[in-house]
Amino acid sequence: MPKNRVLSTRVLLICAAVGVATGLVSAGWAGLHFVAATGAIPLYGLVLGFHVLPGVIAQQVLRAPWVALITHAISALIGLAFVPAMAGRYLLAAAVFGGVQEGVSALTRYRHWEPWRFLLSSAVTGVVIAVPLWFAFDVAGLPAWSATGFGVLFVIGPVAWTVVGLAIGNALRRAGVIRV
């Protein structure tokens, strides 16, 4: 994509469409957050990993700077419009997930769009999110198998959802979403 078209109206509309779609699904997903956080803490990484989707899809389709952060912000705003109780979580997820995705992309100078780059950013995001939640959920007080599962699923969850996001992004590219 030419540099002068990076934040064109078309790019912003694609970010908005992906953000609205993922925000609506995220609002429906809110109940799983509650279930995992209150009764299935080791599975929370799989549930929370869903939040990689807005940025992964946007970056896979557009392959441009800032699209992950913009799309995450739109997704968070849509999600919190339907589930206001999750406002803080949605906005924090947008900042962290979108920030890590943009950070890894910036480190590669927005030149590498191979799957390894997306998988790396999702694994990093999983670790970044797992550390504070380890303490918030007092995971050290859980049985060893549960604590291990928590840590592993916080990396596997975002990676698995990244694979889903890459598939969606590839399908959108094949459908001609990025035609100029």
Short mmCIF file of C-alpha atoms in Angstrom, two decimals:
data_model
loop_
_atom_site.label_atom_id
_atom_site.label_comp_id
_atom_site.label_asym_id
_atom_site.label_seq_id
_atom_site.Cartn_x
_atom_site.Cartn_y
_atom_site.Cartn_z
CA MET A 1 0.00 0.00 0.00
CA PRO A 2 1.52 3.41 -0.91
CA LYS A 3 2.61 5.48 2.09
CA ASN A 4 0.27 8.38 1.23
CA ARG A 5 -2.70 6.01 1.55
CA VAL A 6 -1.80 4.63 4.98
CA LEU A 7 -4.65 6.34 6.82
CA SER A 8 -6.92 7.01 3.87
CA THR A 9 -10.67 6.98 4.23
CA ARG A 10 -10.72 3.44 2.83
CA VAL A 11 -8.23 2.25 5.45
CA LEU A 12 -10.17 3.89 8.26
CA LEU A 13 -13.45 2.42 7.01
CA ILE A 14 -11.92 -1.06 6.94
CA CYS A 15 -10.62 -0.52 10.49
CA ALA A 16 -14.11 0.62 11.51
CA ALA A 17 -15.82 -2.39 9.89
CA VAL A 18 -13.44 -4.86 11.54
CA GLY A 19 -13.68 -2.97 14.85
CA VAL A 20 -17.48 -2.97 14.83
CA ALA A 21 -17.68 -6.67 13.94
CA THR A 22 -15.17 -7.74 16.58
CA GLY A 23 -16.67 -5.34 19.14
CA LEU A 24 -20.11 -6.89 18.71
CA VAL A 25 -18.69 -10.40 19.09
CA SER A 26 -16.66 -9.21 22.08
CA ALA A 27 -19.80 -7.90 23.76
CA GLY A 28 -21.38 -11.32 23.33
CA TRP A 29 -18.19 -12.91 24.64
CA ALA A 30 -18.38 -10.94 27.93
CA GLY A 31 -20.24 -13.71 29.75
CA LEU A 32 -17.33 -16.08 29.17
CA HIS A 33 -15.00 -13.59 30.87
CA PHE A 34 -17.16 -13.77 33.99
CA VAL A 35 -17.36 -17.57 33.93
CA ALA A 36 -13.61 -17.99 33.43
CA ALA A 37 -12.66 -15.33 35.98
CA THR A 38 -14.93 -16.72 38.69
CA GLY A 39 -14.83 -20.46 38.17
CA ALA A 40 -12.31 -21.53 35.55
CA ILE A 41 -9.27 -19.31 36.11
CA PRO A 42 -6.82 -21.56 34.20
CA LEU A 43 -9.00 -21.17 31.07
CA TYR A 44 -9.03 -17.37 31.24
CA GLY A 45 -6.10 -17.12 28.80
CA LEU A 46 -8.15 -18.84 26.10
CA VAL A 47 -11.05 -16.48 26.70
CA LEU A 48 -8.94 -13.33 26.92
CA GLY A 49 -6.86 -14.36 23.90
CA PHE A 50 -9.90 -13.58 21.75
CA HIS A 51 -9.00 -9.91 22.03
CA VAL A 52 -6.11 -10.28 19.55
CA LEU A 53 -8.62 -10.54 16.69
CA PRO A 54 -9.26 -6.87 15.86
CA GLY A 55 -5.58 -6.02 15.37
CA VAL A 56 -4.62 -9.28 13.69
CA ILE A 57 -7.42 -9.03 11.15
CA ALA A 58 -6.75 -5.33 10.45
CA GLN A 59 -3.01 -5.82 10.07
CA GLN A 60 -3.41 -8.92 7.92
CA VAL A 61 -5.83 -7.15 5.59
CA LEU A 62 -4.21 -3.71 5.44
CA ARG A 63 -0.54 -4.30 6.33
CA ALA A 64 -0.10 -0.70 7.45
CA PRO A 65 0.95 1.25 10.56
CA TRP A 66 -1.59 2.16 13.26
CA VAL A 67 -4.39 -0.08 11.98
CA ALA A 68 -4.18 -2.51 14.92
CA LEU A 69 -4.47 0.24 17.53
CA ILE A 70 -7.26 2.06 15.67
CA THR A 71 -9.23 -1.14 15.15
CA HIS A 72 -8.79 -2.21 18.78
CA ALA A 73 -10.01 1.21 19.96
CA ILE A 74 -13.14 0.97 17.79
CA SER A 75 -13.77 -2.60 18.92
CA ALA A 76 -13.46 -1.55 22.59
CA LEU A 77 -15.88 1.34 22.13
CA ILE A 78 -18.44 -0.91 20.46
CA GLY A 79 -18.04 -3.60 23.13
CA LEU A 80 -18.44 -1.17 26.02
CA ALA A 81 -21.54 0.37 24.43
CA PHE A 82 -23.23 -3.01 24.90
CA VAL A 83 -21.51 -4.13 28.11
CA PRO A 84 -20.64 -0.95 30.04
CA ALA A 85 -19.51 -2.98 33.06
CA MET A 86 -16.57 -4.20 30.94
CA ALA A 87 -15.49 -0.67 29.89
CA GLY A 88 -12.20 -0.70 31.78
CA ARG A 89 -11.34 -4.20 30.60
CA TYR A 90 -12.16 -3.42 26.97
CA LEU A 91 -10.14 -0.20 26.96
CA LEU A 92 -7.17 -1.83 28.71
CA ALA A 93 -7.29 -4.79 26.30
CA ALA A 94 -7.36 -2.36 23.35
CA ALA A 95 -4.33 -0.50 24.66
CA VAL A 96 -2.30 -3.60 25.55
CA PHE A 97 -3.22 -5.89 22.67
CA GLY A 98 -3.15 -3.12 20.07
CA GLY A 99 -0.01 -1.60 21.58
CA VAL A 100 1.95 -4.85 21.52
CA GLN A 101 0.78 -5.61 17.97
CA GLU A 102 1.84 -2.15 16.78
CA GLY A 103 5.09 -2.37 18.76
CA VAL A 104 6.17 -5.65 17.20
CA SER A 105 5.17 -4.33 13.77
CA ALA A 106 7.18 -1.16 14.35
CA LEU A 107 10.22 -3.20 15.43
CA THR A 108 10.06 -4.95 12.06
CA ARG A 109 9.54 -1.52 10.43
CA TYR A 110 6.14 -2.58 9.12
CA ARG A 111 7.88 -4.75 6.52
CA HIS A 112 7.18 -8.28 7.77
CA TRP A 113 3.67 -9.63 7.51
CA GLU A 114 4.51 -13.31 7.61
CA PRO A 115 2.62 -15.47 10.14
CA TRP A 116 5.66 -15.69 12.49
CA ARG A 117 5.41 -11.96 13.17
CA PHE A 118 1.75 -12.19 14.16
CA LEU A 119 2.38 -15.29 16.29
CA LEU A 120 5.31 -13.59 18.03
CA SER A 121 3.23 -10.53 18.93
CA SER A 122 0.41 -12.73 20.26
CA ALA A 123 2.79 -14.78 22.42
CA VAL A 124 4.33 -11.56 23.80
CA THR A 125 0.83 -10.20 24.48
CA GLY A 126 -0.08 -13.39 26.33
CA VAL A 127 2.93 -13.03 28.62
CA VAL A 128 2.33 -9.29 29.15
CA ILE A 129 -1.28 -9.96 30.19
CA ALA A 130 -0.53 -13.11 32.21
CA VAL A 131 1.93 -11.46 34.60
CA PRO A 132 -0.43 -8.96 36.27
CA LEU A 133 -3.35 -11.38 36.17
CA TRP A 134 -1.20 -14.03 37.87
CA PHE A 135 -1.13 -11.75 40.89
CA ALA A 136 -4.70 -10.49 40.52
CA PHE A 137 -6.07 -14.06 40.57
CA ASP A 138 -3.50 -15.24 43.16
CA VAL A 139 -2.55 -18.08 40.82
CA ALA A 140 0.34 -19.07 43.09
CA GLY A 141 -2.31 -20.23 45.57
CA LEU A 142 -3.86 -22.63 43.05
CA PRO A 143 -2.79 -26.27 42.64
CA ALA A 144 0.38 -26.67 40.54
CA TRP A 145 -1.48 -28.17 37.55
CA SER A 146 -3.90 -25.25 37.57
CA ALA A 147 -1.16 -22.62 37.82
CA THR A 148 0.78 -24.29 35.01
CA GLY A 149 -2.34 -24.43 32.87
CA PHE A 150 -2.96 -20.74 33.53
CA GLY A 151 0.51 -19.78 32.29
CA VAL A 152 0.46 -22.07 29.27
CA LEU A 153 -3.05 -21.08 28.17
CA PHE A 154 -2.20 -17.40 28.41
CA VAL A 155 0.32 -17.95 25.62
CA ILE A 156 -1.65 -20.57 23.68
CA GLY A 157 -4.92 -18.58 23.82
CA PRO A 158 -3.71 -15.49 21.95
CA VAL A 159 -1.68 -17.65 19.54
CA ALA A 160 -4.72 -19.81 18.71
CA TRP A 161 -6.92 -16.76 18.19
CA THR A 162 -4.19 -15.23 16.03
CA VAL A 163 -4.40 -18.24 13.72
CA VAL A 164 -8.16 -17.63 13.47
CA GLY A 165 -7.55 -13.92 12.79
CA LEU A 166 -5.00 -14.68 10.08
CA ALA A 167 -7.50 -17.00 8.38
CA ILE A 168 -10.18 -14.30 8.48
CA GLY A 169 -7.74 -11.66 7.24
CA ASN A 170 -6.57 -13.92 4.39
CA ALA A 171 -10.19 -14.56 3.39
CA LEU A 172 -10.87 -10.81 3.35
CA ARG A 173 -7.76 -10.20 1.22
CA ARG A 174 -8.86 -12.91 -1.23
CA ALA A 175 -12.31 -11.30 -1.34
CA GLY A 176 -10.69 -8.08 -2.55
CA VAL A 177 -11.10 -5.89 0.52
CA ILE A 178 -7.78 -4.14 -0.12
CA ARG A 179 -8.33 -3.26 -3.78
CA VAL A 180 -7.49 0.40 -4.39
#
